[in-house]
C-alpha positions as a Python dict, from the first residue, in 0.01 Angstrom:
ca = {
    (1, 'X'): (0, 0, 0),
    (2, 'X'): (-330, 142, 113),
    (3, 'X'): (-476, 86, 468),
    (4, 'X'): (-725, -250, 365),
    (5, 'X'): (-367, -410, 235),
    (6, 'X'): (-163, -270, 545),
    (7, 'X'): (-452, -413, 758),
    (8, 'X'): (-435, -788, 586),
    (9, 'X'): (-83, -725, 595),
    (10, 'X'): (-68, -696, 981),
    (11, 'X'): (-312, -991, 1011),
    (12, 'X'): (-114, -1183, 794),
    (13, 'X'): (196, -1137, 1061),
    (14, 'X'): (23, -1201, 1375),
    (15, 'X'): (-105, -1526, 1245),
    (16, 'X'): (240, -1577, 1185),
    (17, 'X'): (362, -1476, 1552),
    (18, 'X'): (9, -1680, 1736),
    (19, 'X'): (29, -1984, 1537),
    (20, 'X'): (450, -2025, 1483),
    (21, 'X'): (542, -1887, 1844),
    (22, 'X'): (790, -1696, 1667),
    (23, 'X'): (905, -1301, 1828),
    (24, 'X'): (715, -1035, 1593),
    (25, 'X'): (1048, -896, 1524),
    (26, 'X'): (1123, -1199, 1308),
    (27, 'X'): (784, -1218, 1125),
    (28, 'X'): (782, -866, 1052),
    (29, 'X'): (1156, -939, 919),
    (30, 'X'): (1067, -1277, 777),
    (31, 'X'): (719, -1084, 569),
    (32, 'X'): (912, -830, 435),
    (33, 'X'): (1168, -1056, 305),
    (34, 'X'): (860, -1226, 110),
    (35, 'X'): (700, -891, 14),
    (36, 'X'): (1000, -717, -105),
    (37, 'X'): (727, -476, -296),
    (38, 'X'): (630, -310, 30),
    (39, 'X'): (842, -6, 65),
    (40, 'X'): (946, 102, 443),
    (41, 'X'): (629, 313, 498),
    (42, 'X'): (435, 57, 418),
    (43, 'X'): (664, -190, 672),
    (44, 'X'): (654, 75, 992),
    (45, 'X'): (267, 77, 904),
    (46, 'X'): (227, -283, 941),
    (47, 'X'): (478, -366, 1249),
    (48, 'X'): (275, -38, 1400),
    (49, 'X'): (-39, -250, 1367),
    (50, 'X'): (75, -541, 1509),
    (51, 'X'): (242, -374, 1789),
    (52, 'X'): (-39, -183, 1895),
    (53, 'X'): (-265, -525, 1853),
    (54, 'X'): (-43, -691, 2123),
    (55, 'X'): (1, -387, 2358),
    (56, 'X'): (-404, -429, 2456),
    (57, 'X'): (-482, -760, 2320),
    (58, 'X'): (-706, -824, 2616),
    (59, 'X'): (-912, -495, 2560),
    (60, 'X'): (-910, -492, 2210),
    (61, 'X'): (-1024, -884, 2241),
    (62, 'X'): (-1305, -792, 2484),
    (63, 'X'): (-1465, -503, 2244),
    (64, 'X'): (-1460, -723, 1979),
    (65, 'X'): (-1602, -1036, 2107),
    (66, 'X'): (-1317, -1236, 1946),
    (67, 'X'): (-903, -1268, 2003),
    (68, 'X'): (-829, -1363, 1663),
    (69, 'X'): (-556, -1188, 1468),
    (70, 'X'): (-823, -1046, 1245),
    (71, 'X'): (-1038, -929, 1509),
    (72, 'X'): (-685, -756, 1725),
    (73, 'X'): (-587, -565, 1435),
    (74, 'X'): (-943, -458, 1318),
    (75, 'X'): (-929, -311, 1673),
    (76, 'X'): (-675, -129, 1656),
    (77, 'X'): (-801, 49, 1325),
    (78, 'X'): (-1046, 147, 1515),
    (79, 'X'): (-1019, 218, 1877),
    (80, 'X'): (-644, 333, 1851),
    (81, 'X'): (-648, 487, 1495),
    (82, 'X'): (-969, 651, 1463),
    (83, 'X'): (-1087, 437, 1165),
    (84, 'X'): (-1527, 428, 1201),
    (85, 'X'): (-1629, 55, 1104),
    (86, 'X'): (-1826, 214, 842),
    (87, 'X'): (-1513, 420, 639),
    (88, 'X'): (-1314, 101, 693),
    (89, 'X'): (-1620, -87, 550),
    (90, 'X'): (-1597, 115, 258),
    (91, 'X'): (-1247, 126, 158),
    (92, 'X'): (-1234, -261, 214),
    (93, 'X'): (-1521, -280, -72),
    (94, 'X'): (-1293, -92, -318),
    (95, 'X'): (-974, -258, -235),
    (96, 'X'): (-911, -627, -335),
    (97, 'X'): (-629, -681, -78),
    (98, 'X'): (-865, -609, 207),
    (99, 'X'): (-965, -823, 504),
    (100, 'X'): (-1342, -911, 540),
    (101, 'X'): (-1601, -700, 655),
    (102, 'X'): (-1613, -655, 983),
    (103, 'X'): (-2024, -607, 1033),
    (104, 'X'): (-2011, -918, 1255),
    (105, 'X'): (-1785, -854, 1518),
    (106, 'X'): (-1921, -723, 1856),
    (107, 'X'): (-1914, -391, 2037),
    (108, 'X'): (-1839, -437, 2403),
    (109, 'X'): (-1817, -215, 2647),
    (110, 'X'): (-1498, -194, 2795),
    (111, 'X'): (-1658, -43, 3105),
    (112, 'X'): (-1808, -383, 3189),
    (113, 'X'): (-1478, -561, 3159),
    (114, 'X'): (-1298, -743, 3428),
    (115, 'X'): (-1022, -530, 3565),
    (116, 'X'): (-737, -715, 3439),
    (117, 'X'): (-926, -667, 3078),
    (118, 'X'): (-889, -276, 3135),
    (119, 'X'): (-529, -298, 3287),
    (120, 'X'): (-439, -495, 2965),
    (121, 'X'): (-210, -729, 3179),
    (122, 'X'): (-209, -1149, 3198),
    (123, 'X'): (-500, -1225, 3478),
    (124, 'X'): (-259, -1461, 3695),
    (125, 'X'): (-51, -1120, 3713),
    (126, 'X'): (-363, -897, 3862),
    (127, 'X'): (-246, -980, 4229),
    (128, 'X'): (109, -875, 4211),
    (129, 'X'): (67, -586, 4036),
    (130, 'X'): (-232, -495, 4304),
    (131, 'X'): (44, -535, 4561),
    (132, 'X'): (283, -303, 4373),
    (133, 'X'): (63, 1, 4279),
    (134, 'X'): (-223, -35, 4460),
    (135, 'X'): (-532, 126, 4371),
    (136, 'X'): (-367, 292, 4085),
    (137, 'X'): (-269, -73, 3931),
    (138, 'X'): (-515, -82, 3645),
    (139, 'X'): (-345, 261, 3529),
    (140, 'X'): (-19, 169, 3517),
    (141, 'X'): (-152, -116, 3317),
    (142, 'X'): (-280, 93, 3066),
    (143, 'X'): (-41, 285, 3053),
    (144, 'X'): (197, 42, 2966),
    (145, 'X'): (-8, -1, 2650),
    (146, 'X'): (128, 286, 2468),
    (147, 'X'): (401, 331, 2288),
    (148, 'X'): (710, 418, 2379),
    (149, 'X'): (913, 695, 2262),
    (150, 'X'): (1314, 676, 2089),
    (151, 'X'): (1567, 846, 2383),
    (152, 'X'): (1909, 872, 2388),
    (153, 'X'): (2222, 947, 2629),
    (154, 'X'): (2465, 1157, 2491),
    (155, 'X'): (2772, 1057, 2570),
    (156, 'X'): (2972, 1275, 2752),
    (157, 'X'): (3308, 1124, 2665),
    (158, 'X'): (3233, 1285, 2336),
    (159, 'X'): (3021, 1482, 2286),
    (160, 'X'): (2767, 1711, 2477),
    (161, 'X'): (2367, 1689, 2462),
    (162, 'X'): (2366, 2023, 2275),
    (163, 'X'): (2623, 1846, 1966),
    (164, 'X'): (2367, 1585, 1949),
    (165, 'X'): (2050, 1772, 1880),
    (166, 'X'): (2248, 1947, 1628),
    (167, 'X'): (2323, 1671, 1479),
    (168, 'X'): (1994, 1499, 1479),
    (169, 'X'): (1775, 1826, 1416),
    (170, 'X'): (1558, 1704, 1130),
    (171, 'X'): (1442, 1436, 1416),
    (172, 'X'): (1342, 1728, 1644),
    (173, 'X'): (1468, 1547, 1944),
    (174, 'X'): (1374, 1712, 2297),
    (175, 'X'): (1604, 1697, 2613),
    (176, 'X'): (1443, 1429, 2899),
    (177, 'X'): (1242, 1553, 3150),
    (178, 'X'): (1464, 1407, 3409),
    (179, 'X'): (1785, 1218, 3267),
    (180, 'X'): (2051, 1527, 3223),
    (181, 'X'): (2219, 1355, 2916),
    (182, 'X'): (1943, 1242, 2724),
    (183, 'X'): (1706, 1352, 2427),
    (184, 'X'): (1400, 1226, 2333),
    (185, 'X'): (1188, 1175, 1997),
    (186, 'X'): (816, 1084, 2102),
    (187, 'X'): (642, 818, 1921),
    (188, 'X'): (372, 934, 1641),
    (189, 'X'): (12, 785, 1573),
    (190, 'X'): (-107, 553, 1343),
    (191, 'X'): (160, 512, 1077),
    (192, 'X'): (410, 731, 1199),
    (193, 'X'): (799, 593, 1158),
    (194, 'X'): (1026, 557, 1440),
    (195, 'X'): (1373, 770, 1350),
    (196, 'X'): (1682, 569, 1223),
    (197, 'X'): (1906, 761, 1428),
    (198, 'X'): (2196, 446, 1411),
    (199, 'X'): (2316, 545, 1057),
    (200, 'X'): (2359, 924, 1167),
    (201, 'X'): (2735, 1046, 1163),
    (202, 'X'): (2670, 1156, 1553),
    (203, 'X'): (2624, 791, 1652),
    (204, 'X'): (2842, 621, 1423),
    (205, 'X'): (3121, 848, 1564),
    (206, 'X'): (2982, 757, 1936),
    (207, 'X'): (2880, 1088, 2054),
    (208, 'X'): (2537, 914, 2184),
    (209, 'X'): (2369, 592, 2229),
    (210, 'X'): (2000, 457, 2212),
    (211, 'X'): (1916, 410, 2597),
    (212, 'X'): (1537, 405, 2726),
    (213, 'X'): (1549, 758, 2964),
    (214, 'X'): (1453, 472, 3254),
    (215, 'X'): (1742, 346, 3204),
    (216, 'X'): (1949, 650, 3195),
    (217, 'X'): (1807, 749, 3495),
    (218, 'X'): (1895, 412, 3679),
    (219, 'X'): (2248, 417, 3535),
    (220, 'X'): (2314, 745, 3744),
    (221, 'X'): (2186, 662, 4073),
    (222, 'X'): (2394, 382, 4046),
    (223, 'X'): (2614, 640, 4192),
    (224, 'X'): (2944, 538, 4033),
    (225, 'X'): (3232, 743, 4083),
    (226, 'X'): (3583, 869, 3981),
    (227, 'X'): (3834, 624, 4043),
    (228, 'X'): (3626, 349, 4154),
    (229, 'X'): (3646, 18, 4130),
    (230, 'X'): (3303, -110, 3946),
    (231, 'X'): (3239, -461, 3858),
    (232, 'X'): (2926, -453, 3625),
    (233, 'X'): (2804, -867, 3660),
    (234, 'X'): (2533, -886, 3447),
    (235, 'X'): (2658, -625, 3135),
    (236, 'X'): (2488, -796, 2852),
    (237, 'X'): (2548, -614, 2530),
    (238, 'X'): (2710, -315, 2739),
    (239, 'X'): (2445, -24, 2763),
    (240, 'X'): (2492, 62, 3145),
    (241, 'X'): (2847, 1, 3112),
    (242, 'X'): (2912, 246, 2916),
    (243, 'X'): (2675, 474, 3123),
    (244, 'X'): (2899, 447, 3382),
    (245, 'X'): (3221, 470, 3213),
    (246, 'X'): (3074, 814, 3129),
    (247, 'X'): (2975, 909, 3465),
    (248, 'X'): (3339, 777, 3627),
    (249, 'X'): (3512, 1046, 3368),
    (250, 'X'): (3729, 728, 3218),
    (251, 'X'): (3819, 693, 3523),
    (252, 'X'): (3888, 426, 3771),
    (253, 'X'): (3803, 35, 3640),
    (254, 'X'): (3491, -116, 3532),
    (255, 'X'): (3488, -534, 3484),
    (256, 'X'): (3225, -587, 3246),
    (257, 'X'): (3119, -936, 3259),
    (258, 'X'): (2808, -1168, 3121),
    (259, 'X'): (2779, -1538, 3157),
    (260, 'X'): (2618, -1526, 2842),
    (261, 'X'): (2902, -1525, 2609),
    (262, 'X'): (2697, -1421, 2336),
    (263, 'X'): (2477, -1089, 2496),
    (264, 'X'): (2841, -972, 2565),
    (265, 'X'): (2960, -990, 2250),
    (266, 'X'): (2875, -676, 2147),
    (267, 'X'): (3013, -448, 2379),
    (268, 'X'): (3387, -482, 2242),
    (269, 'X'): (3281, -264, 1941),
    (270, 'X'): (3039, -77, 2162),
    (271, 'X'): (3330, 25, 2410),
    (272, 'X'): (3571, 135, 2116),
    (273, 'X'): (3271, 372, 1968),
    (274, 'X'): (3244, 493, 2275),
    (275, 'X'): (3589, 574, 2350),
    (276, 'X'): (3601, 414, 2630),
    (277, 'X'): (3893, 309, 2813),
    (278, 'X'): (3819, 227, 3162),
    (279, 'X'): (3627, -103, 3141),
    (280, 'X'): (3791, -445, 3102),
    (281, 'X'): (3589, -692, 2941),
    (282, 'X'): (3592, -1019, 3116),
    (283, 'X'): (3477, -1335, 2929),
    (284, 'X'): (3243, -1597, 3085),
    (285, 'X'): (3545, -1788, 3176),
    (286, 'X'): (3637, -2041, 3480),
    (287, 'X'): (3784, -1803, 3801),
    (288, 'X'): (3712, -1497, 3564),
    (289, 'X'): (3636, -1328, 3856),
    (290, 'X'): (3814, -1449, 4123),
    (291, 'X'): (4119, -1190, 4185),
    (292, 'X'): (3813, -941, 4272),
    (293, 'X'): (3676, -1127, 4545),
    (294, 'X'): (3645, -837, 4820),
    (295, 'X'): (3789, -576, 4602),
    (296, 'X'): (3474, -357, 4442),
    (297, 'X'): (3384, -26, 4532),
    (298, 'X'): (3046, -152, 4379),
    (299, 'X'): (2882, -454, 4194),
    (300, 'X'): (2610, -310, 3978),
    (301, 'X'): (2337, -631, 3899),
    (302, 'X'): (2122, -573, 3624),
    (303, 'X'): (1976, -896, 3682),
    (304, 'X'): (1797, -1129, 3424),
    (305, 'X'): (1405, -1026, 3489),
    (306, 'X'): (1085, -1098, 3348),
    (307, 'X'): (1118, -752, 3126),
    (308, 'X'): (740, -627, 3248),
    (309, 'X'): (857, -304, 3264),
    (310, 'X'): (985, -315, 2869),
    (311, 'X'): (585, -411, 2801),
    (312, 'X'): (551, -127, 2548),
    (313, 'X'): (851, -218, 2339),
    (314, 'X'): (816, -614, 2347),
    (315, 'X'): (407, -681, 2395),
    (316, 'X'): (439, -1026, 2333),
    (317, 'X'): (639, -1112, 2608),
    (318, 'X'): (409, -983, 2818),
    (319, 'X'): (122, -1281, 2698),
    (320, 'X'): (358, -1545, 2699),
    (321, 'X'): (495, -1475, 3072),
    (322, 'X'): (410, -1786, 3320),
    (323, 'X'): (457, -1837, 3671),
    (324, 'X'): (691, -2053, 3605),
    (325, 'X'): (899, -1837, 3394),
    (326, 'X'): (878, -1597, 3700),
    (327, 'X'): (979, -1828, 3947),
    (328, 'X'): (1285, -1912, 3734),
    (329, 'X'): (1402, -1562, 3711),
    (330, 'X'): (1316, -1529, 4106),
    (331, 'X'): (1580, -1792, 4132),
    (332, 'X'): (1870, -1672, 3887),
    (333, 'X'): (1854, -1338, 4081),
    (334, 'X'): (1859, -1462, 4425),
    (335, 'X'): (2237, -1631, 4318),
    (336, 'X'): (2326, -1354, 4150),
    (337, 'X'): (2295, -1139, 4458),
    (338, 'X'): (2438, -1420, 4660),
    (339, 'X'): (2726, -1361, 4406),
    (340, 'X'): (2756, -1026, 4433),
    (341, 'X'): (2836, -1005, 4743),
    (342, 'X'): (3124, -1196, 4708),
    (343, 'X'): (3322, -937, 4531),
    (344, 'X'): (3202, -599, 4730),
    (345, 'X'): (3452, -500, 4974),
    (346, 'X'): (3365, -356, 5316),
    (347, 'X'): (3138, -68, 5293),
    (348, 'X'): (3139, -108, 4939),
    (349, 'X'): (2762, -96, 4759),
    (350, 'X'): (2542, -319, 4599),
    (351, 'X'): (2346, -194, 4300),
    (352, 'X'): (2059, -440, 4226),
    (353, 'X'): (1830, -338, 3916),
    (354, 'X'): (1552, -492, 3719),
    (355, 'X'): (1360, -362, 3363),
    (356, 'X'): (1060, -546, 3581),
    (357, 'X'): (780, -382, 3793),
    (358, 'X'): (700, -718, 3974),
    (359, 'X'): (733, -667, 4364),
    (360, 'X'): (823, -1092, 4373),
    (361, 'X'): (1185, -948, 4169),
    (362, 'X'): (1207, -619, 4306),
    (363, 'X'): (1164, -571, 4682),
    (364, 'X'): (1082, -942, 4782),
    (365, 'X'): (1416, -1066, 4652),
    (366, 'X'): (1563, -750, 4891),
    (367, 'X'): (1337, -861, 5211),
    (368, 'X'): (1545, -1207, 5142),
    (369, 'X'): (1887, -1104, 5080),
    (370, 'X'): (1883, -829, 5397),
    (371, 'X'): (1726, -1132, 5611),
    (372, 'X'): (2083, -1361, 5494),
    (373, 'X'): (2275, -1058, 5552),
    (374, 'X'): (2216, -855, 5790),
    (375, 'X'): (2502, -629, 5763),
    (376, 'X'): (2342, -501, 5466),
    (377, 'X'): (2170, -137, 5475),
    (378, 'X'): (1960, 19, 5246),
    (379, 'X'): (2101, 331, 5125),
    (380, 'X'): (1851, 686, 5152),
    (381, 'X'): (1746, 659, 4751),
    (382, 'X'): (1597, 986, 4783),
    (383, 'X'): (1945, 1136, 4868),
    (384, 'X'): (2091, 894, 4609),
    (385, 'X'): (1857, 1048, 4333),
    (386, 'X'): (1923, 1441, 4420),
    (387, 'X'): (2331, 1327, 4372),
    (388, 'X'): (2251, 1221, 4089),
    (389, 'X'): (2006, 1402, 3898),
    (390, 'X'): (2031, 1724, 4043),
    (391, 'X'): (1628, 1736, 4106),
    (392, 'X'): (1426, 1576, 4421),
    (393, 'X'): (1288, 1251, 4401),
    (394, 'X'): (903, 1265, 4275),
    (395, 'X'): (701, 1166, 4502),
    (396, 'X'): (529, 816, 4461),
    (397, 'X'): (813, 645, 4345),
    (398, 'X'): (931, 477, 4660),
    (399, 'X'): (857, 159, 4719),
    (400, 'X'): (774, -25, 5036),
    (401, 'X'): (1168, -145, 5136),
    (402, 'X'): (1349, 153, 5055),
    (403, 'X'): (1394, 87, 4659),
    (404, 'X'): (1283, 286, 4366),
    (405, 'X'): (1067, 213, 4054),
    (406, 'X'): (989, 366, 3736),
    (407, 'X'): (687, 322, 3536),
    (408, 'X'): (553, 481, 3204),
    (409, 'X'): (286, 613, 3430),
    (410, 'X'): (513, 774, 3678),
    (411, 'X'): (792, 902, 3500),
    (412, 'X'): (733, 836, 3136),
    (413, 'X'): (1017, 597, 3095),
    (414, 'X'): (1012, 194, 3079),
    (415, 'X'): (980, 14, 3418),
    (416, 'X'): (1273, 7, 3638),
    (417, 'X'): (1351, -80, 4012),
    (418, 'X'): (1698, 9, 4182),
    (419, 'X'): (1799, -15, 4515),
    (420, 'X'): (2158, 24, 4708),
    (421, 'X'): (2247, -181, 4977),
    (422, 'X'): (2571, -91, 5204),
    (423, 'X'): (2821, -353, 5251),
    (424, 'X'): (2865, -294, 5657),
    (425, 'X'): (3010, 42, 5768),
    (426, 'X'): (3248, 238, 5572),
}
């Protein structure tokens, strides 16, 4: 396919996504099931398109003059691709698959815009991202517009970083900046394909998993150690569990546990891969838990979030986010940290972490839980990173109670916020 039919193509899908309400993962799946012709350039082209058309739909909609699907991805042809109206004009009269001309569409200046139009963010969100960043919050809007690059942890169960690069060398993949463990593959422009790196003998043989470096990075200051007793609450399909069976050696116990039966049923083959043998997998069940009330070393909560700081990877979550859909999540992880306390033993620590950059998760929901419990402490993060990491803590990344949080902007990862709270003295 040729850019004019890539171009309907993507229009084609995001119809598809706007007018069904479906994910864009399943109508990019669902159009190349119908258009078995295109081959996979042609299908990383496209979702590329699309992508990039819901990163800044609010800028690209504001250039334009319109928010139509045909209007978003005409944007992106040109603003984020380089395309000139004109050439596109031209290859559009020569190609019969091509989307209209696009002669009539405006050319705002995105100077003039409002600043929630620059910051590419939904406007009810302007005032809680003001009170995160502050005056740099229309930057780490936009930069939460680009895309995001492949990383991996190597796992060192298995294998070191050095075995995986060898393995993966006709990816090129780079060590992190800050993660010790991981490599990374930066994204390309335009039409450029993201590496399969699951069919590779290196990960089919577990020496290294596909984590966001953000992630990484949180998994480590989680501090977990040698012969510790870990209860992970919230592990979903298993990613930070098995970050932390790595860091604990194979050591000690980890109770990997979900309420969602079905995000935890992956991690049973994920664990095996892995060769991991120090987490126990324990199924949403009644009194799963019970016989570790007061027992952990540390509860690690990766708590249910809105996901604003995984904007580059899933842009159409970010449009569809309410406040109500906030104040639900607010909820679940206020009772989650209510629950986590339950099981943390004196002096034991409580790891709370979000993929969100949204102060109302983040350091709000802290203000509450230390006002319930004030035998809580906040750990010294700063400390808690150099254990970890082996570097000092970059400066900006503290935030007003004592927590931590990631941003494309800041650290070139996804957005994350930790904190560790101290169960009493030890």
């Amino acid at each position: 396919m040729r850019l004019p039919g890539r171009l309907a193509a993507a229009i084609e899908v995001l119809t598809d996504v706007e007018t069904r309400k479906r994910p864009v993962s399943e109508a990019l799946k669902a159009w190349g099931i119908n258009n078995r012709f295109a081959g996979a350039g042609d299908r990383a082209a496209i979702g590329n398109l699309v992508y990039d058309a819901l990163r800044r739909r609010a800028s690209h909609a504001f250039v334009m003059g319109s928010d139509t699907p045909r209007a978003l991805v005409l944007a992106v042809a040109m603003r984020d691709w380089g395309d000139s109206a004109d050439a596109l004009n031209a290859a559009f009269a020569d190609d019969s698959h091509a989307p209209e001309a696009i002669d009539e569409l405006a050319d705002n200046d995105i100077a003039t815009a409002p600043d929630w139009v620059r910051a590419d963010v939904p406007e009810w969100l302007a005032p809680s991202l003001e009170r995160a960043f502050g005056a740099d919050w229309i930057a780490e809007g936009e930069a939460m517009t680009g895309r995001p690059s492949l990383d991996l942890r190597a796992n060192a169960l298995k294998a070191s970083p050095e075995k995986v690069m060898r393995s993966l060398a006709r990816f090129s993949p780079q060590p992190t900046a800050i993660a010790p463990f991981g490599l990374t593959m930066p994204a390309g422009p335009r039409d450029a394909r993201t590496p399969n790196v699951t069919t590779d003998e290196g990960y089919l043989k577990g020496w290294f998993e596909v984590q966001d470096q953000g992630s990484q990075i949180v998994s480590a200051i989680a501090g977990a150690r040698e012969g510790e007793q870990v209860l992970d609450l919230c592990a979903g399909a298993g990613g930070k569990t098995l970050a932390l069976a790595a860091t604990m050696g194979n050591s000690g116990q980890i109770f990997a546990y979900d309420a969602d039966r079905n995000r935890l049923a992956p991690i049973y083959d994920r664990l095996k891969r892995n060769g991991v043998r120090n987490a126990q997998v324990r199924a949403p069940n009644p009194g799963a838990l019970d016989d570790l009330a007061g027992k952990m070393d540390r509860v690690v909560i990766d708590a249910p979030c809105t996901g604003t700081g995984t904007w580059r990877r899933r842009p159409d979550t970010k449009w569809k986010l309410t406040p109500e859909l906030l104040a639900q999540r607010q909820g679940e992880q206020a009772e989650l940290l209510k629950e986590g306390l339950r099981y943390l033993k004196p002096g034991g620590t409580l790891v709370y972490i979000t993929c969100s950059i949204l102060p109302e998760e983040n350091d709000d929901q802290i203000v509450a839980l230390k006002a319930a419990h004030p035998e809580l402490t906040t750990l010294n993060m700063a400390q808690a990173w150099r254990s970890a990491l082996i570097t000092d803590l970059p400066q900006g990344l503290a935030t007003p109670e004592g927590g931590l949080c990631l941003t494309p902007r800041r650290t070139n990862t996804d957005g994350f916020y930790i904190h560790l709270l101290r169960n009493g003295e030890r």
